[in-house]
């Protein structure tokens, strides 16, 4: 009963709550649907057939979040926590296994305080990563933060899952650059790093959101970038020797100077021969330095790519951010503070980590499968550099030394249920087909690219054994430590979802 919940919130919040602007039910608020849909990224989880929350609460301050946790506990209502709504499987706003449920949506907690003198910033979880980049750049053109490429992702979910981007080869993940955090625990207390202890502080930096508590804010470490960086894109189709170049990229991109990050977007496109399709590989990169130095480096290490001066554009780091995400190089950085940048689509994506070079001879058979839908897309993201120097157990995120690149299989469509089966089947079949080339024992997966095909907790029955199927893929042996931390901090499993960390004892 939403009324019971608001009464409980009132009784437990330090400060008054203006319910007319923070509490939304389907029955009483015309804006319920727009609030629900506001940041939800995957339209598949907004389809009419998907379960909807009984109500949404959008706290305006920390004490509201504390009260919401206390009341969820007291009234036994299942809760979901949302910061930026970009979860691939919609777990921040849809509960497939337990109804009724409510959403605590943190979009209004989004203050960012940058302290250039100390190379730090405090960031509230409802801020987008684009806002963080922009606010840092307002204070300094040579400071940045290493996190995701998509500007509209939320700081809350993103950092709890790791957070890679175009600076990870140089500085590691977003989670590797966290100094402190504030979290509301299962009892409704606010804890900072000192109060939560090193085990919980370790767990929330990569162990995934929605398992240990509600993060309110992160203290992040700023990193140095030069005043001028160089951006470029080079496209090669099969007719332009794409296979040979891609084969070489796998060996060069993870080992080259860590100032250089260049990923590959692979698409199916029309070929120059009418009526024929071909594979196009686009190398999109950013070098932390001038074009001269980049050209020298590429001539020495990767002449096959054919990078020339006219492909390069020197710009500031902040202007390069929209470009790396796919905007034209003339795009103003102001786009980063427009909170909803990404096109919303229906999607089912999957991911792999690749540890052995995919042989050139295998590529043609891969393309055959790849081209089975109209607009296939893969993104290959190079690792190496700093990522190889951080130990697998330093944080829950284990995919470090030996990873050549991360491979994202993207399946997106616009016409809802109509084409859903076709696109879902394609990506699942393609992922199966790629098994021989993927990492193994376990076949590693990225928590931030959440994939429910890997397994799910069941209603009222989270077990260590069944969650191991996905737990070891996301975390390798760190999964065991995560389960122990979960038992310490949330033994009654208040914070749970389809892939939350189960508490010990093994069956609960
Ligand atoms: P959302 O709010 O959906 O939350 C995700 C999970 O975290 C949910 O389980 C949620 O309950 C939990 N959670 C959210 N806020 C919490 C809080 N304050 N405390 C505790 N738990 C919380 N990743 C990447 O590393 N690099 C990239 O470049 C990209 N790019 C990208 C592009 C696009 C278009 C999408 C859709 C996704 C990405 N991602 C990504 C993946 C992204 O990092 C991942 O989906 C994050 O979880 C998104 O965080 P949000 O806060 O937006 O998600």
PDB file of N, CA and C in Angstrom, residues 5 22 84 92 412 432 496:
ATOM      1  N   UNK A   5       3.496   3.313   2.910  1.00  0.00           N
ATOM      2  CA  UNK A   5       4.911   3.614   2.664  1.00  0.00           C
ATOM      3  C   UNK A   5       5.201   5.099   2.884  1.00  0.00           C
ATOM      4  N   UNK A  22       7.944  13.836  -5.486  1.00  0.00           N
ATOM      5  CA  UNK A  22       8.922  12.753  -5.285  1.00  0.00           C
ATOM      6  C   UNK A  22       8.303  11.356  -5.237  1.00  0.00           C
ATOM      7  N   UNK A  84      21.264   5.721 -13.364  1.00  0.00           N
ATOM      8  CA  UNK A  84      21.179   6.216 -14.743  1.00  0.00           C
ATOM      9  C   UNK A  84      20.302   5.371 -15.643  1.00  0.00           C
ATOM     10  N   UNK A  92      17.352  -2.236 -12.845  1.00  0.00           N
ATOM     11  CA  UNK A  92      17.130  -1.108 -11.941  1.00  0.00           C
ATOM     12  C   UNK A  92      15.684  -0.629 -11.955  1.00  0.00           C
ATOM     13  N   UNK A 412      20.265  -4.666 -31.859  1.00  0.00           N
ATOM     14  CA  UNK A 412      19.317  -3.587 -31.567  1.00  0.00           C
ATOM     15  C   UNK A 412      18.258  -3.513 -32.653  1.00  0.00           C
ATOM     16  N   UNK A 432      27.178 -18.129 -29.392  1.00  0.00           N
ATOM     17  CA  UNK A 432      27.538 -19.561 -29.325  1.00  0.00           C
ATOM     18  C   UNK A 432      28.590 -19.901 -30.368  1.00  0.00           C
ATOM     19  N   UNK A 496      18.461  -7.263  -3.394  1.00  0.00           N
ATOM     20  CA  UNK A 496      18.510  -8.471  -4.226  1.00  0.00           C
ATOM     21  C   UNK A 496      17.880  -8.196  -5.579  1.00  0.00           C
TER      22      UNK A 496
END
